[in-house]
Coordinates of C-alpha atoms and ligand atoms in Angstrom, one line a residue:
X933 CA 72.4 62.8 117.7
X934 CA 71.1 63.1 114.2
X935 CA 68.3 66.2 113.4
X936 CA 66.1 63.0 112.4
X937 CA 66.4 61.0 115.7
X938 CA 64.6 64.9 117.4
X939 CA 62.6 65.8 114.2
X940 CA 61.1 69.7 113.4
X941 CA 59.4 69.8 116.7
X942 CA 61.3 68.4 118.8
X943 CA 64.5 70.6 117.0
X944 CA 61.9 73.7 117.9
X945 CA 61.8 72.7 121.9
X946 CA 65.4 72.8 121.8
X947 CA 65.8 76.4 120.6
X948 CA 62.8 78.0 122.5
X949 CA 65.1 77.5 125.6
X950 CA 66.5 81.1 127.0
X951 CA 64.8 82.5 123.4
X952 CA 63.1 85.4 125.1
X953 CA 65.5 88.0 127.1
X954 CA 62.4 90.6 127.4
X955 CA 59.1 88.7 128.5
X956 CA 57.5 92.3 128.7
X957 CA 57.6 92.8 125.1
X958 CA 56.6 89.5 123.7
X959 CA 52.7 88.6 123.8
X960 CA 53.8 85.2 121.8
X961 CA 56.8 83.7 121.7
X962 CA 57.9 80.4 119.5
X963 CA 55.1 78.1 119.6
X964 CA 52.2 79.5 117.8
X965 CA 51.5 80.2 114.0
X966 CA 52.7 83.9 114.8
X967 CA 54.7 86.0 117.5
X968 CA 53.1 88.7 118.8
X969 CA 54.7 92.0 120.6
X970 CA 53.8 94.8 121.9
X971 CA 55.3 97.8 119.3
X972 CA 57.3 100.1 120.7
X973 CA 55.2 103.8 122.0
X974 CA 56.3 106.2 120.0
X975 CA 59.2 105.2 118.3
X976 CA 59.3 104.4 114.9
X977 CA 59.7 100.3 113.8
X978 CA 62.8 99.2 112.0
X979 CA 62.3 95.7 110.0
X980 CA 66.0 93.9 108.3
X981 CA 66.8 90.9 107.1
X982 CA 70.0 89.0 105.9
X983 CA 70.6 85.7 105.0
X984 CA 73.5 83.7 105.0
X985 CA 74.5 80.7 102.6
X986 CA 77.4 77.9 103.4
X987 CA 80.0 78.2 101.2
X988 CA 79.1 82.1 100.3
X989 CA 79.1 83.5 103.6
X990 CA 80.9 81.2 105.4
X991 CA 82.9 77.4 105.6
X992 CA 82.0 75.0 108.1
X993 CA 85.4 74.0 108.1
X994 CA 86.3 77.4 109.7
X995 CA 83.9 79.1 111.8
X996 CA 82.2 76.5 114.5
X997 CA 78.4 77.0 114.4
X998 CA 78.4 79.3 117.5
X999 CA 80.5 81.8 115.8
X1000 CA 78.2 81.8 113.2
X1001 CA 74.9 82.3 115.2
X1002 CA 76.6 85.0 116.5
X1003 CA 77.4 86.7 113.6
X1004 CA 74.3 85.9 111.9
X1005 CA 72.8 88.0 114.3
X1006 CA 75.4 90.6 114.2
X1007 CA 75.0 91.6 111.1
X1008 CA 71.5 92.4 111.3
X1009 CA 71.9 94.0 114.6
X1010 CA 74.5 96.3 112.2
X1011 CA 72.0 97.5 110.0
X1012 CA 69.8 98.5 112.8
X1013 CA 72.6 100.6 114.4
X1014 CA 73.2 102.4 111.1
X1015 CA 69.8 103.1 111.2
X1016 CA 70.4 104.9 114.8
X1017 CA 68.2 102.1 115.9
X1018 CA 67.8 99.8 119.0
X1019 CA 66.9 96.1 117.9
X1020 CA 64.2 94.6 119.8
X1021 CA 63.2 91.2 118.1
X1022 CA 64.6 88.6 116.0
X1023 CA 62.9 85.4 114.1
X1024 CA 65.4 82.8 112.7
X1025 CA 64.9 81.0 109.5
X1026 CA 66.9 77.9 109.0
X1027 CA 67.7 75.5 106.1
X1028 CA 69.6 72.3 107.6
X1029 CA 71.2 69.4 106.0
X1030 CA 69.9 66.6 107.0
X1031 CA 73.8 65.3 107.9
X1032 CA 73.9 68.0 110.9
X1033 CA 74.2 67.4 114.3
X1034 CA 71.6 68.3 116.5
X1035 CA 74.4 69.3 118.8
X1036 CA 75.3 71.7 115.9
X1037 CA 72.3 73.4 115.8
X1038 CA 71.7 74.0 119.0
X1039 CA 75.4 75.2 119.5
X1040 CA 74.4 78.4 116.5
X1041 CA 71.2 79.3 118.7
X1042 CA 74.0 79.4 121.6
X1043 CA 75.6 81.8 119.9
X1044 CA 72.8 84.3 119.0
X1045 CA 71.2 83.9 121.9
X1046 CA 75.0 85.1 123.5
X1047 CA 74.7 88.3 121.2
X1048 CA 70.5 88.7 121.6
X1049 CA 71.0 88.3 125.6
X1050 CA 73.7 91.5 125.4
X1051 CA 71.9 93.4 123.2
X1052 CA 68.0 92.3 124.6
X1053 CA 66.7 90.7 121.5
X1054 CA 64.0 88.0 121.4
X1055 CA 64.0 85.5 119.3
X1056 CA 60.4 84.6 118.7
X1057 CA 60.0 82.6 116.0
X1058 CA 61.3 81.5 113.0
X1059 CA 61.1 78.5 110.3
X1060 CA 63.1 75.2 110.0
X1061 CA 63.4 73.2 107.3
X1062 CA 65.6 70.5 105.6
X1063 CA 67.9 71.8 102.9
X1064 CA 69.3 69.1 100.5
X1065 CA 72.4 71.8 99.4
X1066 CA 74.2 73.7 102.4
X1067 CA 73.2 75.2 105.4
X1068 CA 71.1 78.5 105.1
X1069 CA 70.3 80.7 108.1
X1070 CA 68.0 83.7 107.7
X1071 CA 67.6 86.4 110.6
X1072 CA 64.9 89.1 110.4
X1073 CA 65.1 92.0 113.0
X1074 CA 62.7 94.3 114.1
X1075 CA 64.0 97.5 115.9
X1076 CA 62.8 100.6 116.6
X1077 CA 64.1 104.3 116.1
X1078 CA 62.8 108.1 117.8
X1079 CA 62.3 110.1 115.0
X1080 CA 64.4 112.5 115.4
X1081 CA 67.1 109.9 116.2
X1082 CA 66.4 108.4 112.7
X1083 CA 69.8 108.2 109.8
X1084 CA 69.5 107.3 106.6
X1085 CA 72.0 107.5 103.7
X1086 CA 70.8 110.5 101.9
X1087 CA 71.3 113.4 104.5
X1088 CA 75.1 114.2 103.9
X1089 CA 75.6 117.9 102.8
X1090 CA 78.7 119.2 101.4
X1091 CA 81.0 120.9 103.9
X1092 CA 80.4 117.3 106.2
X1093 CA 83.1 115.5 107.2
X1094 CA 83.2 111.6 106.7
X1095 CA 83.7 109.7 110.0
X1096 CA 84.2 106.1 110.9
X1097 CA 84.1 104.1 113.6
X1098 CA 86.9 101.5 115.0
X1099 CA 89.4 99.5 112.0
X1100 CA 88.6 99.0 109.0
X1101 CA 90.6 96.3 107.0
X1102 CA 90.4 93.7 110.2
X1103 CA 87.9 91.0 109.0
X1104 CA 88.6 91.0 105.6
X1105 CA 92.1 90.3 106.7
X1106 CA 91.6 87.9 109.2
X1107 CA 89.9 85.9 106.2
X1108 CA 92.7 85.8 104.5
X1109 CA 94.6 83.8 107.7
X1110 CA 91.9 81.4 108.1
X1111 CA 93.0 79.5 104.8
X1112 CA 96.9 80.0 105.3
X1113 CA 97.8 77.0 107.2
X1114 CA 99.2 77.5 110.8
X1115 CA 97.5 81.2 110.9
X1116 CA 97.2 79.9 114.5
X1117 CA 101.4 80.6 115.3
X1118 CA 101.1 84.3 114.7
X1119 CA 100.1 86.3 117.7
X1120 CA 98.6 89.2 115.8
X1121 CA 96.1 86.9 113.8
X1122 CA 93.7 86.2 116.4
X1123 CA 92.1 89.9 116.7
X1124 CA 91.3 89.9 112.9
X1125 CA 90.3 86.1 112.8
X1126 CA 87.6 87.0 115.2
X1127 CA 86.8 90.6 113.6
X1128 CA 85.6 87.9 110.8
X1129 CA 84.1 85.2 112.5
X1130 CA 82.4 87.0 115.7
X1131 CA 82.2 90.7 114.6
X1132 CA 80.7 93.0 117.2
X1133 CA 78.2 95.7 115.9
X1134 CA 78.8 99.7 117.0
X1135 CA 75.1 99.1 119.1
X1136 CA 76.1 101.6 121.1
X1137 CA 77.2 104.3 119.0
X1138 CA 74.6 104.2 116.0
X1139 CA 71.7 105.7 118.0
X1140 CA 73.9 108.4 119.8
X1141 CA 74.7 109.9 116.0
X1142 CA 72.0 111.7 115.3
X1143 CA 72.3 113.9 118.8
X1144 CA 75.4 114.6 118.2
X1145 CA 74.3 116.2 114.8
X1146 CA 75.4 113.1 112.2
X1147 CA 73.2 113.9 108.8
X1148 CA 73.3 110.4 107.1
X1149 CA 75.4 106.9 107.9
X1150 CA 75.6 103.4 106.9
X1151 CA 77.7 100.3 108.2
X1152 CA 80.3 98.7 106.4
X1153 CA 79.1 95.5 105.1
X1154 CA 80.8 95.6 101.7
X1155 CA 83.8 97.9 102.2
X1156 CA 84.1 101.2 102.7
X1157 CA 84.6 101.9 98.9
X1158 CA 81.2 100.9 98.0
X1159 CA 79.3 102.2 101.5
X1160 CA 81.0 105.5 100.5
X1161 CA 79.4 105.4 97.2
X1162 CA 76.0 104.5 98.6
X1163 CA 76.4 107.4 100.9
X1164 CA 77.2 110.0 98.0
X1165 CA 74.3 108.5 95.1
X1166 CA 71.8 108.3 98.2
X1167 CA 72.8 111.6 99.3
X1168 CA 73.5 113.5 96.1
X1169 CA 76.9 114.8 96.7
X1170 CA 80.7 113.6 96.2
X1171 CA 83.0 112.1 98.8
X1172 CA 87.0 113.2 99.3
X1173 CA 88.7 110.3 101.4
X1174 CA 92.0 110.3 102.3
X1175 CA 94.1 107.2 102.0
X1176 CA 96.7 108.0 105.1
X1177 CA 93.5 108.9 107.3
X1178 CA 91.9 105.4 107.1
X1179 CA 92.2 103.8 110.3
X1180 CA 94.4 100.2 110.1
X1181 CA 95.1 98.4 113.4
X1182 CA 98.5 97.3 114.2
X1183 CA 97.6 93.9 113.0
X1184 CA 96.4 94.0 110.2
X1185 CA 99.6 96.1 109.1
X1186 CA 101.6 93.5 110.2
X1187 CA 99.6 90.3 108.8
X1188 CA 99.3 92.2 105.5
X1189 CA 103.2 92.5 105.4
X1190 CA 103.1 88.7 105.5
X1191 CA 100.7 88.2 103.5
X1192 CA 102.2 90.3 100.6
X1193 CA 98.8 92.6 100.3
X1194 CA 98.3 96.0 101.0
X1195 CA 96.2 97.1 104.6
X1196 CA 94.3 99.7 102.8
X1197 CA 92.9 97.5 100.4
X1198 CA 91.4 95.2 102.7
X1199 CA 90.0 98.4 104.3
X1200 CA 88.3 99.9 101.3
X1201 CA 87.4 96.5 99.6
X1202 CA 87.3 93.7 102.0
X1203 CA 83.9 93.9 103.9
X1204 CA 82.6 92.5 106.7
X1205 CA 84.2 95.2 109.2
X1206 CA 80.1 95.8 110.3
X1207 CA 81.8 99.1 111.7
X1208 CA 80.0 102.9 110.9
X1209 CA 80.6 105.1 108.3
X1210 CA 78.7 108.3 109.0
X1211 CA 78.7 112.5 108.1
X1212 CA 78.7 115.4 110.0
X1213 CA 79.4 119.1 110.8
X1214 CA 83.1 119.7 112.0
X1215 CA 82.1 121.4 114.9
X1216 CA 80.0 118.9 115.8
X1217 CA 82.8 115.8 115.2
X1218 CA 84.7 117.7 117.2
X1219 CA 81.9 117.4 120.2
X1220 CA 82.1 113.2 120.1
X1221 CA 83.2 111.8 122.5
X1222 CA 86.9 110.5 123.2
X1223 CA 87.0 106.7 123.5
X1224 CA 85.9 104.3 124.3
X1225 CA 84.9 103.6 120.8
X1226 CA 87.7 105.4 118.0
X1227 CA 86.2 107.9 115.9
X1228 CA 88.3 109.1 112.7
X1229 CA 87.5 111.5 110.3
X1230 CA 88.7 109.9 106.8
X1231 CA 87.4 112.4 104.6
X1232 CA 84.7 115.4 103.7
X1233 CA 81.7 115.5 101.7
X1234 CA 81.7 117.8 98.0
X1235 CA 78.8 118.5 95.8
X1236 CA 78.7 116.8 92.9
X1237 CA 79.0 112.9 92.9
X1238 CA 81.2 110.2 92.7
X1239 CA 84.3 108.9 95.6
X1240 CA 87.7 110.1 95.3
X1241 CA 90.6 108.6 96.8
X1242 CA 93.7 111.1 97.4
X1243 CA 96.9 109.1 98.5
X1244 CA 99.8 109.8 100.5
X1245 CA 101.5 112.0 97.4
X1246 CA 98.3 114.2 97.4
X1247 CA 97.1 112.7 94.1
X1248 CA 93.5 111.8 93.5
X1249 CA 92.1 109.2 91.4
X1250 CA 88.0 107.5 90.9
X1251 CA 87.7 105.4 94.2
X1252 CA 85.9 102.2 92.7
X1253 CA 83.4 101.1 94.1
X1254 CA 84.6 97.4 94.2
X1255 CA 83.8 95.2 97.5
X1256 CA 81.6 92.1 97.7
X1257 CA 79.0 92.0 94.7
X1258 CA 77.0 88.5 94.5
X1259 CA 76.2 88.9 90.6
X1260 CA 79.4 89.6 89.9
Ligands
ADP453 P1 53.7 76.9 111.2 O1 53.7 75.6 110.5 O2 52.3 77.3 111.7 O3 54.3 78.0 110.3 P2 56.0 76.0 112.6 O4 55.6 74.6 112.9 O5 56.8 76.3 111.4 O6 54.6 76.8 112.5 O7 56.6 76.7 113.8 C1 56.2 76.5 115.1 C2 56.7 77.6 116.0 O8 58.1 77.5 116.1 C3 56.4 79.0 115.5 O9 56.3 79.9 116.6 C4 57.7 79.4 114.7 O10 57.9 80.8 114.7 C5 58.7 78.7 115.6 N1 59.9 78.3 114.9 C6 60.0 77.4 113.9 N2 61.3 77.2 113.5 C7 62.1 78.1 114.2 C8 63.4 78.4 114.3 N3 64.3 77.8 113.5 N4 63.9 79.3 115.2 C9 63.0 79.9 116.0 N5 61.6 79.6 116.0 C10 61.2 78.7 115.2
MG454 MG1 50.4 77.5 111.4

């Protein structure tokens, strides 16, 4: 069925279905001129947004549309983790061809309703329109944060070590397969094909950080050559990483053989990995827990500013901070 046979409101009856996973917190769901929720006692409010444009974040050709609901709402959930957050709210924003299938579009809500239902986030309103170019989603997430679980970027001090979370290399990688034909044959290339089309934010890590004694942190959207640069201007100090310490999976070692590109570039400049990069104490790195999620400390925080890489043979050089830039 055609988006024109159902029209706006009859697109709008569609989604509201399974929208709400909390009825506690929502006052108003979809179907007035604004939602209204209750806020959240005590806790500070966290508000993100991120949009995503066809053919600059993503091919129809190679993600269905339920892989990218879900990681339209991924990557928002991200940024709230990173702010030690818990997300509690979502509205949905979305720019449609008019050629789209109404089957389509209700197959992307299936998808972040998936992810909202795991992570209990309402989606409670939103806009749709027709857009004559691609297809343009825009999420907005409202979260909310103790105080004194709060991160931001700027709190590293010198003597900190610099942690991450999980892989790092994966998604950027598994881009890579998804436009080499028959990427399908190769055994390893399904774990970084879905680190890039379905990635899975660290929601249960980001607000555990701060109690453990992290002092700043920020996920990697753009690689983590340019989050470690926002970390050291936000914070005022330098960063020290160390190229053998970077944590590569198996596969993406292996597909990067094939591939003829090096793992630790995708790591540094790929993107799209939506893991953690954080800083803390040693002592109190040493206090994380073991497992289930992999922490790795990759380097340590100087004064000064600027990100140096040291490789294998112990020589330094200017870590760029190249990664995804859109005016670039
Ligand atoms: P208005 O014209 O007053 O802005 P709309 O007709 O645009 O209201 O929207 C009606 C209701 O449907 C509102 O609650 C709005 O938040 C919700 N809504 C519209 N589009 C979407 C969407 N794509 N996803 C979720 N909710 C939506
Ligand atoms: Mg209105």
């Amino acid at each position: 069925m055609k988006l024109k046979e159902v029209g706006e409101f009859g697109l709008i009856d569609l989604i509201k279905h399974n929208a709400i996973v909390d009825p506690a917190d929502v006052v108003v769901g979809i179907g007035d001129d604004a939602a209204v929720y209750v806020p959240a006692v005590g806790r500070y409010e966290l508000l993100t947004t991120d949009m995503l444009v066809e053919n600059v974040h993503f091919d129809l050709a190679k993600t269905t549309a339920w892989q990218l609901g879900y990681k339209a709402v991924a990557v928002n959930l991200s940024d709230i983790a990173a702010m030690g957050g818990q997300p509690r709210h979502a509205v949905v924003s979305i720019g449609l061809p008019p050629h789209l299938e109404v089957d389509d579009v209700v197959e992307l809500y299936n998808g972040m309703k998936e992810i909202c239902r795991e992570f209990r986030v309402n989606i409670i309103g939103g806009d749709t329109v027709s857009s004559p170019g691609g297809l343009v989603i825009n999420i907005g997430v409202v979260g909310a944060v103790e105080p004194e679980k709060l991160l931001r970027r700027s709190g590293a001090r010198p003597g900190d070590l610099v942690v991450v979370t999980g892989t790092l290399g994966d998604s950027a990688c598994g881009l890579d397969l998804l436009f080499r034909q028959g990427w399908e044959e190769f055994g390893f290339a399904w774990p970084l094909v879905s680190a890039h089309l379905t990635p899975r934010p660290q929601m249960a890590v980001g607000p555990t950080l701060a109690a453990f004694g992290a002092t700043s942190a920020d996920d990697i959207s753009d690689g983590l050559a340019s989050e470690a640069h926002e970390l050291a201007r936000a914070s005022g100090v330098s960063l020290r990483l160390y190229a053998d310490k970077i944590p590569l999976s198996a596969e993406v070692v292996q597909a990067a053989a094939m591939l003829g590109k090096k793992p630790l570039d995708y790591a540094l400049f790929g993107g799209e990995d939506y893991q953690l990069v954080f800083t803390i104490g040693a002592e109190d790195f040493d206090r994380l827990p073991n497992g289930p999620v992999l922490f790795t400390a990759v380097g340590e925080v100087l004064g000064g500013q600027g990100v140096l890489l040291v490789d294998a043979a112990d020589a330094s050089t200017e870590l760029e901070p190249r990664g995804y830039n859109h005016f670039r």
